[in-house]
Short mmCIF file of C-alpha atoms in Angstrom, two decimals:
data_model
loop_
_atom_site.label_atom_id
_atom_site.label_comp_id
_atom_site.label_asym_id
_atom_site.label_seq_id
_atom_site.Cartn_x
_atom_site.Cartn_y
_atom_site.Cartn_z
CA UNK A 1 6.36 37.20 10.28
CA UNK A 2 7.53 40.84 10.64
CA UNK A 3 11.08 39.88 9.29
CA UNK A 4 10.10 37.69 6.53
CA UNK A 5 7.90 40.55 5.31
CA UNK A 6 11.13 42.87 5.71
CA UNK A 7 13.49 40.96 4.14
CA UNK A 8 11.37 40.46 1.05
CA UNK A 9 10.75 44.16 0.68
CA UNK A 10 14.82 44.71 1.08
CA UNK A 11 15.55 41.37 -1.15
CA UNK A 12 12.81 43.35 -3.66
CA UNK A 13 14.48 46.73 -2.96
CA UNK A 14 18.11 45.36 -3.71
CA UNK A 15 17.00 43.88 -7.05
CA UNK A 16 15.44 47.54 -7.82
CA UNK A 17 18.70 49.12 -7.91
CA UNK A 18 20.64 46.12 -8.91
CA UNK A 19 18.50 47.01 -12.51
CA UNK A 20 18.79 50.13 -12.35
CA UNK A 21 22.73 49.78 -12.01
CA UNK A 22 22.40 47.55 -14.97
CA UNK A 23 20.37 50.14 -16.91
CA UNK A 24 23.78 52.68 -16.08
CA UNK A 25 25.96 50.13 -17.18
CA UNK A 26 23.44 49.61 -20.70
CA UNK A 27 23.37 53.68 -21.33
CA UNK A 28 27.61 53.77 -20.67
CA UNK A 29 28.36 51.14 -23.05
CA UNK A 30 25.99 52.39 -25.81
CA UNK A 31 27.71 55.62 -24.84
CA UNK A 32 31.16 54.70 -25.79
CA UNK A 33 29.88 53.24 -29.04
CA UNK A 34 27.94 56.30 -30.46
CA UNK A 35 31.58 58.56 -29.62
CA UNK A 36 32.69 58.16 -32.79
CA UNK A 37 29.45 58.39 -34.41
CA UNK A 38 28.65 61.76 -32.86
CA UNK A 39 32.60 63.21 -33.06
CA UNK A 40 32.20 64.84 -36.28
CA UNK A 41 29.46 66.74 -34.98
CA UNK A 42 29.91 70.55 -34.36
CA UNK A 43 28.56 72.36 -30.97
CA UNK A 44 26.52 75.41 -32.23
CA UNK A 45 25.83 76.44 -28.43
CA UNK A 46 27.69 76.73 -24.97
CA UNK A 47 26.29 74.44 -22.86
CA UNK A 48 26.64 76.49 -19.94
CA UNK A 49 25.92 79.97 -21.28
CA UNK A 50 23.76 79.06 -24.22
CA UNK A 51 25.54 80.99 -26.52
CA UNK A 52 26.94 80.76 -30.06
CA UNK A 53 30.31 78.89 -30.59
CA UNK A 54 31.94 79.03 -33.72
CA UNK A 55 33.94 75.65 -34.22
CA UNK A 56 35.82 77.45 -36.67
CA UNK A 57 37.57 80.10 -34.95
CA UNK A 58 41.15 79.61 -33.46
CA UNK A 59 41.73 77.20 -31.20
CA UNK A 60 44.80 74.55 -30.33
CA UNK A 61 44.32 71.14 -32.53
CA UNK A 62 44.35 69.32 -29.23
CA UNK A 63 42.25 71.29 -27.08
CA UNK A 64 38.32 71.92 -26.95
CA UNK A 65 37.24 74.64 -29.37
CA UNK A 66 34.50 76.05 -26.13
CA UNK A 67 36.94 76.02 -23.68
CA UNK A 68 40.31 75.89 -25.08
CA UNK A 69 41.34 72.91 -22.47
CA UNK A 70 43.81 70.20 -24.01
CA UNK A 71 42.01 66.87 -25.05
CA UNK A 72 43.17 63.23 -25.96
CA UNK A 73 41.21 61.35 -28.60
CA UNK A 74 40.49 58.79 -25.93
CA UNK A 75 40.03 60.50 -22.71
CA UNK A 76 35.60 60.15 -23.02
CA UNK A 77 36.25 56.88 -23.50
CA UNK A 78 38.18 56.15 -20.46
CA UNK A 79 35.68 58.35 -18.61
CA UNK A 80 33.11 56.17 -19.58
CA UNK A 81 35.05 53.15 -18.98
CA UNK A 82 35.67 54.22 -15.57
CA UNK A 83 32.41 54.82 -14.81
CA UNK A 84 31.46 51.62 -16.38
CA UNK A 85 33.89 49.96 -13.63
CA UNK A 86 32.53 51.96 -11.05
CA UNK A 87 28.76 51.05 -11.84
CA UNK A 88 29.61 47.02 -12.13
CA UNK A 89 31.66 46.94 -8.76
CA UNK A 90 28.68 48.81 -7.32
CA UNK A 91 26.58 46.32 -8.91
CA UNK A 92 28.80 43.38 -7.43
CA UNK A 93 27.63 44.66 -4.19
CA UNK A 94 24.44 44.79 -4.80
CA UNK A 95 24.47 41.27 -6.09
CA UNK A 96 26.51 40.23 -2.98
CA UNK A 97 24.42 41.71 -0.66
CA UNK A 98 21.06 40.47 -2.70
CA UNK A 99 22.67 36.88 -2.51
CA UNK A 100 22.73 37.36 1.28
CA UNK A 101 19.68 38.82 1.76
CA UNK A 102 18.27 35.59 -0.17
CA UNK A 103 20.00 33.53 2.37
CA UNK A 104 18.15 35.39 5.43
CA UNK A 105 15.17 35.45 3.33
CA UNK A 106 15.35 31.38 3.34
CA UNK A 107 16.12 30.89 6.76
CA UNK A 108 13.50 33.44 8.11
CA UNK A 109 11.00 31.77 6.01
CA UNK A 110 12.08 28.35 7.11
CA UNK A 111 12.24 29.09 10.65
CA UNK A 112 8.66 30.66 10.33
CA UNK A 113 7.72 27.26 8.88
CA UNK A 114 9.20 25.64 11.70
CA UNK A 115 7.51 28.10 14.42
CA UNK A 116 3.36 27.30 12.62
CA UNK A 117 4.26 23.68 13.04
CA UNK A 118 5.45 23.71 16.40
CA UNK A 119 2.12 26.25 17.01
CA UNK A 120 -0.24 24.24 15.45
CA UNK A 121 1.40 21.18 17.71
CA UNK A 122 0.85 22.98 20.67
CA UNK A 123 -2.29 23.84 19.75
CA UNK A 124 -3.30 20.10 19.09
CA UNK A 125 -1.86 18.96 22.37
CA UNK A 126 -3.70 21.92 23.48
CA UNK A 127 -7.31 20.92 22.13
CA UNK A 128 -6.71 17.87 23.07
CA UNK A 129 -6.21 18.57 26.55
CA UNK A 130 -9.36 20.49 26.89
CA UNK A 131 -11.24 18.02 24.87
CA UNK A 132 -10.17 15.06 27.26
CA UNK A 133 -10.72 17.14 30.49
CA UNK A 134 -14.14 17.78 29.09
CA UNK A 135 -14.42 14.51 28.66
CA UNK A 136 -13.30 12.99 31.60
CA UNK A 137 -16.31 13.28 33.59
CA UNK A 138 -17.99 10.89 31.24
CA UNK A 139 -15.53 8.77 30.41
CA UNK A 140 -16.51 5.86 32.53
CA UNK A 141 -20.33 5.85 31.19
CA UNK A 142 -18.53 5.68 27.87
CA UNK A 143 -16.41 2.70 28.80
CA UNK A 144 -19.60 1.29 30.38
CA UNK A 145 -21.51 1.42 27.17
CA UNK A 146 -18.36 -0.30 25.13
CA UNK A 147 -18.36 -3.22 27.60
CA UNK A 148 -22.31 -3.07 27.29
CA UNK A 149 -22.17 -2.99 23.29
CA UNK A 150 -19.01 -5.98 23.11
CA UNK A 151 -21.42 -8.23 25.26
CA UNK A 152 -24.41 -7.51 23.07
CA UNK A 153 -22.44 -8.31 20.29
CA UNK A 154 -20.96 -11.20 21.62
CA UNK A 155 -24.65 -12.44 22.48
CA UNK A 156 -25.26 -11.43 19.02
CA UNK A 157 -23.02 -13.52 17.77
CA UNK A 158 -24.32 -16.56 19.82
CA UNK A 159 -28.03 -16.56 18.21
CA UNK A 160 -27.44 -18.14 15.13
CA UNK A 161 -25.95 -21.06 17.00
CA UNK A 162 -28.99 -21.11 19.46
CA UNK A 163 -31.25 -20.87 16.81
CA UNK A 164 -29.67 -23.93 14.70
CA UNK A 165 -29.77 -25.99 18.01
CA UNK A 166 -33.34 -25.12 19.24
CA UNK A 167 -33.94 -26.06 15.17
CA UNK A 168 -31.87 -29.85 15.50
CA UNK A 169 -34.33 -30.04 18.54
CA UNK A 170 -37.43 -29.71 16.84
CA UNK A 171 -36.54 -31.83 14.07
CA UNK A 172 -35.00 -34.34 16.63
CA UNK A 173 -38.27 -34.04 18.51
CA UNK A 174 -40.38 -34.76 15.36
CA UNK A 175 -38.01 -37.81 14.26
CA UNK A 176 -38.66 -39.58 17.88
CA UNK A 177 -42.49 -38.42 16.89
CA UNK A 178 -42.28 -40.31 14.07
CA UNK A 179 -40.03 -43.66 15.47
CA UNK A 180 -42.82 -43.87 18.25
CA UNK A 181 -45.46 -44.15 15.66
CA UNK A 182 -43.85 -46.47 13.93
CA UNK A 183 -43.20 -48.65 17.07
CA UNK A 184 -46.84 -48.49 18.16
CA UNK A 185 -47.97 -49.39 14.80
CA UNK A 186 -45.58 -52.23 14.50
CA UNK A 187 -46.61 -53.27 18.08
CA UNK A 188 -50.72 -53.02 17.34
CA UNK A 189 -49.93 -55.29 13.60
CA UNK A 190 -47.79 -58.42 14.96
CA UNK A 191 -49.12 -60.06 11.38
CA UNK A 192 -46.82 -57.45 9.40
CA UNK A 193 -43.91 -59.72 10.44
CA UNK A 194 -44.96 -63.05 8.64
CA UNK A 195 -46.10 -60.83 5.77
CA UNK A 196 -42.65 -58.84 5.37
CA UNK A 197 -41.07 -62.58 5.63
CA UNK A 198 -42.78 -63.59 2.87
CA UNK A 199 -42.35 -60.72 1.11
CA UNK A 200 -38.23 -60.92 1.39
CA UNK A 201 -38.72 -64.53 -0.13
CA UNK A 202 -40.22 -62.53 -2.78
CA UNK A 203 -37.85 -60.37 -3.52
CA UNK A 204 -35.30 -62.76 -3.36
CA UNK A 205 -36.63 -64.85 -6.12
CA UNK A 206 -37.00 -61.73 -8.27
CA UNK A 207 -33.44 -60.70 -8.07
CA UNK A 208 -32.28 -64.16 -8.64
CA UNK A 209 -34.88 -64.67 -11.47
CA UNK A 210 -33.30 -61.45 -13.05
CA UNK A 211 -29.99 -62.82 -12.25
CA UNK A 212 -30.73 -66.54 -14.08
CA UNK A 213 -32.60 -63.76 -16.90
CA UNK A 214 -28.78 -62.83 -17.72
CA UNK A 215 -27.02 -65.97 -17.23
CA UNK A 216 -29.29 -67.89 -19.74
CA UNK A 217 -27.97 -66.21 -22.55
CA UNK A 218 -23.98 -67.00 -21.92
CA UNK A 219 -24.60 -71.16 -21.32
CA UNK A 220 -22.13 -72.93 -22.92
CA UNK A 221 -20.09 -69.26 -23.59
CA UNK A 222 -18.78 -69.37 -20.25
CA UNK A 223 -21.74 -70.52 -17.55
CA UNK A 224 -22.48 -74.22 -17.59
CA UNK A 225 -23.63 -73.93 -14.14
CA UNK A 226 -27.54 -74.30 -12.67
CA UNK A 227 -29.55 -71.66 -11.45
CA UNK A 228 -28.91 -69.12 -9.08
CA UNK A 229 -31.40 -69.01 -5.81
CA UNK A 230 -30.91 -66.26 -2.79
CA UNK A 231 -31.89 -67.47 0.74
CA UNK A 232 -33.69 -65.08 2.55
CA UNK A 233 -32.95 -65.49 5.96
CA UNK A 234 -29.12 -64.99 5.43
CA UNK A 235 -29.02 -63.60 2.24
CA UNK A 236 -26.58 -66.23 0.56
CA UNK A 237 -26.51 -67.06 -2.73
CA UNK A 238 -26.68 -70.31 -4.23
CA UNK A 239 -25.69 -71.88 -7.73
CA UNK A 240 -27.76 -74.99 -7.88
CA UNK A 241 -27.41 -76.43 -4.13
CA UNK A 242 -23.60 -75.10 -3.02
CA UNK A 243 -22.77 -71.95 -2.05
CA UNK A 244 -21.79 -69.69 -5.36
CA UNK A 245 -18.17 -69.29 -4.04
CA UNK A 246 -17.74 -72.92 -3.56
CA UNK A 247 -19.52 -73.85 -6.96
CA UNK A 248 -17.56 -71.75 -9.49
CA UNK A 249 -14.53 -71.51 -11.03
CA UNK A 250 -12.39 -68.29 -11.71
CA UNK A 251 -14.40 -67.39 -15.22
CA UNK A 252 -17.94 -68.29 -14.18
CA UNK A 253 -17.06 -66.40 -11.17
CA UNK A 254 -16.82 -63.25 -13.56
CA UNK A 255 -19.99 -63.96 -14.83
CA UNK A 256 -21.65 -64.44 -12.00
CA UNK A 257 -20.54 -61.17 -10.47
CA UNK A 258 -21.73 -59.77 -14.39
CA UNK A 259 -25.76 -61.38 -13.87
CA UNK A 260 -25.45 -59.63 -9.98
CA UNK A 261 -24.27 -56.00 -11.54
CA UNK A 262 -27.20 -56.80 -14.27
CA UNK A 263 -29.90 -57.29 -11.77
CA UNK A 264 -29.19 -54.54 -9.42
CA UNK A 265 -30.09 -52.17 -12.52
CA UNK A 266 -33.62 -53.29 -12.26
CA UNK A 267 -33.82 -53.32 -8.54
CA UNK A 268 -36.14 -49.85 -8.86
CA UNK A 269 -38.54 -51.69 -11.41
CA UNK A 270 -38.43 -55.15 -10.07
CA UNK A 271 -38.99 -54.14 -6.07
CA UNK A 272 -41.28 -51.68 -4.58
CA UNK A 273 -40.23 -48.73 -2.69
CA UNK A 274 -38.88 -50.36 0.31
CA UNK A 275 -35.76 -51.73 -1.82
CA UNK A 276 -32.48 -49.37 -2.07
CA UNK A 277 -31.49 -49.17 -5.91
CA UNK A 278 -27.72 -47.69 -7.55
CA UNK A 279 -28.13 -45.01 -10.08
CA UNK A 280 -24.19 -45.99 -11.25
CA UNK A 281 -22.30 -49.31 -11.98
CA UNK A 282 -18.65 -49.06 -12.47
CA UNK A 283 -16.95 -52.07 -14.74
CA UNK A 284 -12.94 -52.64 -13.76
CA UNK A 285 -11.48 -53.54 -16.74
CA UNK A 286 -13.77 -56.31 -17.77
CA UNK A 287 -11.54 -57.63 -20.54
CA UNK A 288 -8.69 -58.80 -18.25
CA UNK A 289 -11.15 -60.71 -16.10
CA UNK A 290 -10.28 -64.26 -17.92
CA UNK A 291 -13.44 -64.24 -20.15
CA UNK A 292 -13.46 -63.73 -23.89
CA UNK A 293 -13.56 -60.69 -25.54
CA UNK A 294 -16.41 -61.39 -27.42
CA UNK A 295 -18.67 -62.47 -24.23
CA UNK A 296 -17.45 -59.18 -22.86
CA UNK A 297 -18.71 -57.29 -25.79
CA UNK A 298 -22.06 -59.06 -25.42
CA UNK A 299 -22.41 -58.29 -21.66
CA UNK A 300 -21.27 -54.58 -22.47
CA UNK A 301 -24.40 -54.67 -24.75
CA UNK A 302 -26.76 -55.93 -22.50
CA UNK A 303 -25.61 -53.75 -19.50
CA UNK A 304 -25.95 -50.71 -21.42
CA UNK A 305 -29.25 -51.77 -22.88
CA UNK A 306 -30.75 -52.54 -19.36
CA UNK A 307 -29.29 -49.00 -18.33
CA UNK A 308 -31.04 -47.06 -21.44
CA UNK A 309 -34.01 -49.02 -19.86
CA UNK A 310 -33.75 -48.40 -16.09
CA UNK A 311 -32.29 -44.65 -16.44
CA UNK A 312 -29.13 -46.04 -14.89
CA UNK A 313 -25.74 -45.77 -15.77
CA UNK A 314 -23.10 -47.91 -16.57
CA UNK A 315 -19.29 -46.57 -17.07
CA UNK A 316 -16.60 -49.48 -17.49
CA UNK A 317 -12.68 -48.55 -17.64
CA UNK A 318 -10.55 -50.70 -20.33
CA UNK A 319 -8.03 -50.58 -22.66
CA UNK A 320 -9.85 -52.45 -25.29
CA UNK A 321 -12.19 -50.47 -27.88
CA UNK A 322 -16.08 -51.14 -27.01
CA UNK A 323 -18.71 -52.33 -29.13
CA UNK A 324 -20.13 -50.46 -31.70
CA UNK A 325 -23.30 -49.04 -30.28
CA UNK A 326 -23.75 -44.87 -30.57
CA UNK A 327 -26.93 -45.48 -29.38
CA UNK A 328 -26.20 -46.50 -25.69
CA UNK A 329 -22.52 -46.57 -25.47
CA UNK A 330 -20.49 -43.74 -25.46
CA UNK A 331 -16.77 -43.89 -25.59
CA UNK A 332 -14.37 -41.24 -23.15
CA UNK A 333 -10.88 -41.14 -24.25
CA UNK A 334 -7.93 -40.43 -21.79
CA UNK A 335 -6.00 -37.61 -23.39
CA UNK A 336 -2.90 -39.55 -21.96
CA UNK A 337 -2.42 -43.49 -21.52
CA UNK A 338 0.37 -45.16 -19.41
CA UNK A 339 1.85 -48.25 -19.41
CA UNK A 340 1.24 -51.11 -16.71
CA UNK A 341 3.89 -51.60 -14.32
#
């Protein structure tokens, strides 16, 4: 610190006198250019004795008119010159030496740089020292209370899962709650059995009464066939006394499968609550199912009449343009169409 603070006062001292060298140099130059101006100017007093000279009285043409002593037009000037030269090489020096002090100047300050970083270093190692041997003593509580704190948190972490299980319980309890009511009531009515066979008879007739509902309007368009009856014990279906797959061709097939899409749309109206009704029908393609296109447009119609009805819906993919019906058709174009492979 000491040195840094004396080399900036030398560095500071050095660039004093280099100025003031300068300022020498300044006042020597504008010396030599006012000779001329002032050489025409007579002395009117000794400058030693302070008495009066008379520049007129006899005197040599070269020599000075005070003191008689011989002198060249340009010997001030070379006096001046050489003290011009003397002040710059003097100044030189001072500029060399400023240029080294500079350079000690930089390292001192650098290695004083260097010195507070490797203090405050030992310093940190220092604190730290102290601070762990302070802490030492309570070091293992501390590592206690972290192992304490991850198994809490761990726990923690666990509750939501306990909590979802001990909640599956409960609603697992209440569901066997529930199944054992319904198995002592079941076991206390043995009547309920006839009555729920009749009432699948029931419903079978009403699905295939909705069923013959549709077919009716296509006879002779495509469905010569009888009616359609459901046997409730196996659930098969039956076109007049034969088994529907062994009693139809390929196209009364189609509408077959048409009359059993139609129906299921009023399974919600036509059943009671017991019954499990679609919200959605999805039509492949109808038109390339061997059946006119003018039957197709008719079932279209009727499909999306029975879905305005039931609050169904009915979507049906084809290539074909639908029937005009804004009302209950509405038509989704494919922003790209492909050709079949």
């Amino acid at each position: 610190m000491d040195e840094v603070l004396a080399l900036e006062q030398l560095a500071s001292e050095h660039a004093y006198s280099a100025q003031t060298v300068t300022s020498e140099v300044t006042r020597m130059e504008r010396l030599i250019a006012s000779v001329e101006i002032f050489d025409a100017l007579p002395v009117q007093l000794c400058p030693a004795c302070e008495q009066r000279v008379d520049p007129h009285r006899e005197h040599d043409e070269s020599a000075c008119y005070l003191c008689f002593q011989p002198v060249s037009d340009d010997q001030r000037r070379r006096r001046a010159q050489v003290e011009i030269r003397s002040l710059k090489s003097e100044l030189a020096d001072l500029e060399d030496v400023t240029a080294r002090t500079a350079v000690d100047l930089h390292t001192a300050r650098t290695r004083r740089t260097e010195l507070q970083d490797e203090q405050t270093t030992r310093l940190a190692h220092r604190i730290n020292e102290q601070r762990a041997a302070q802490l030492a003593p309570f070091m293992a509580t501390l590592e206690n209370l972290a192992g304490q704190i991850a198994q809490l948190e761990q726990k923690m972490t666990a509750f939501p899962a306990i909590e979802e299980i001990l909640q599956r319980r409960l609603v697992a309890s209440q569901a066997v709650a529930a199944a054992q009511q319904t198995v002592d009531a079941l076991g206390q009515e043995p009547a309920a059995v006839a009555a729920a066979s009749l009432a699948s008879v029931e419903r079978c007739a009403v699905f295939a009464e909705r069923m013959n509902e549709f077919l009716h309007r296509y006879r002779e368009r495509g469905w010569v066939k009888g009616a359609s009856t459901i046997n409730d014990s196996d659930l098969t279906f039956y076109v007049g006394t034969r088994p529907w797959d062994q009693a139809l061709g390929a196209e009364t097939k189609v509408l077959f499968f048409l009359a059993y899409s139609y129906a299921t749309l009023f399974l919600a109206s036509d059943l009671d609550e017991e019954a499990a009704f679609p919200g959605l029908l999805l039509l492949d393609n109808p038109y390339q199912q061997g059946i006119g296109n003018t039957v197709v447009d008719d079932v279209l119609r009727d499909l999306a009449n029975a879905a305005q009805a039931t609050g169904t819906q009915v979507i049906s993919t084809q290539a074909v343009p639908v029937p005009r019906d804004p009302a209950t058709i509405q038509v989704i174009r494919m922003p790209t169409e492909y050709e079949a492979p």
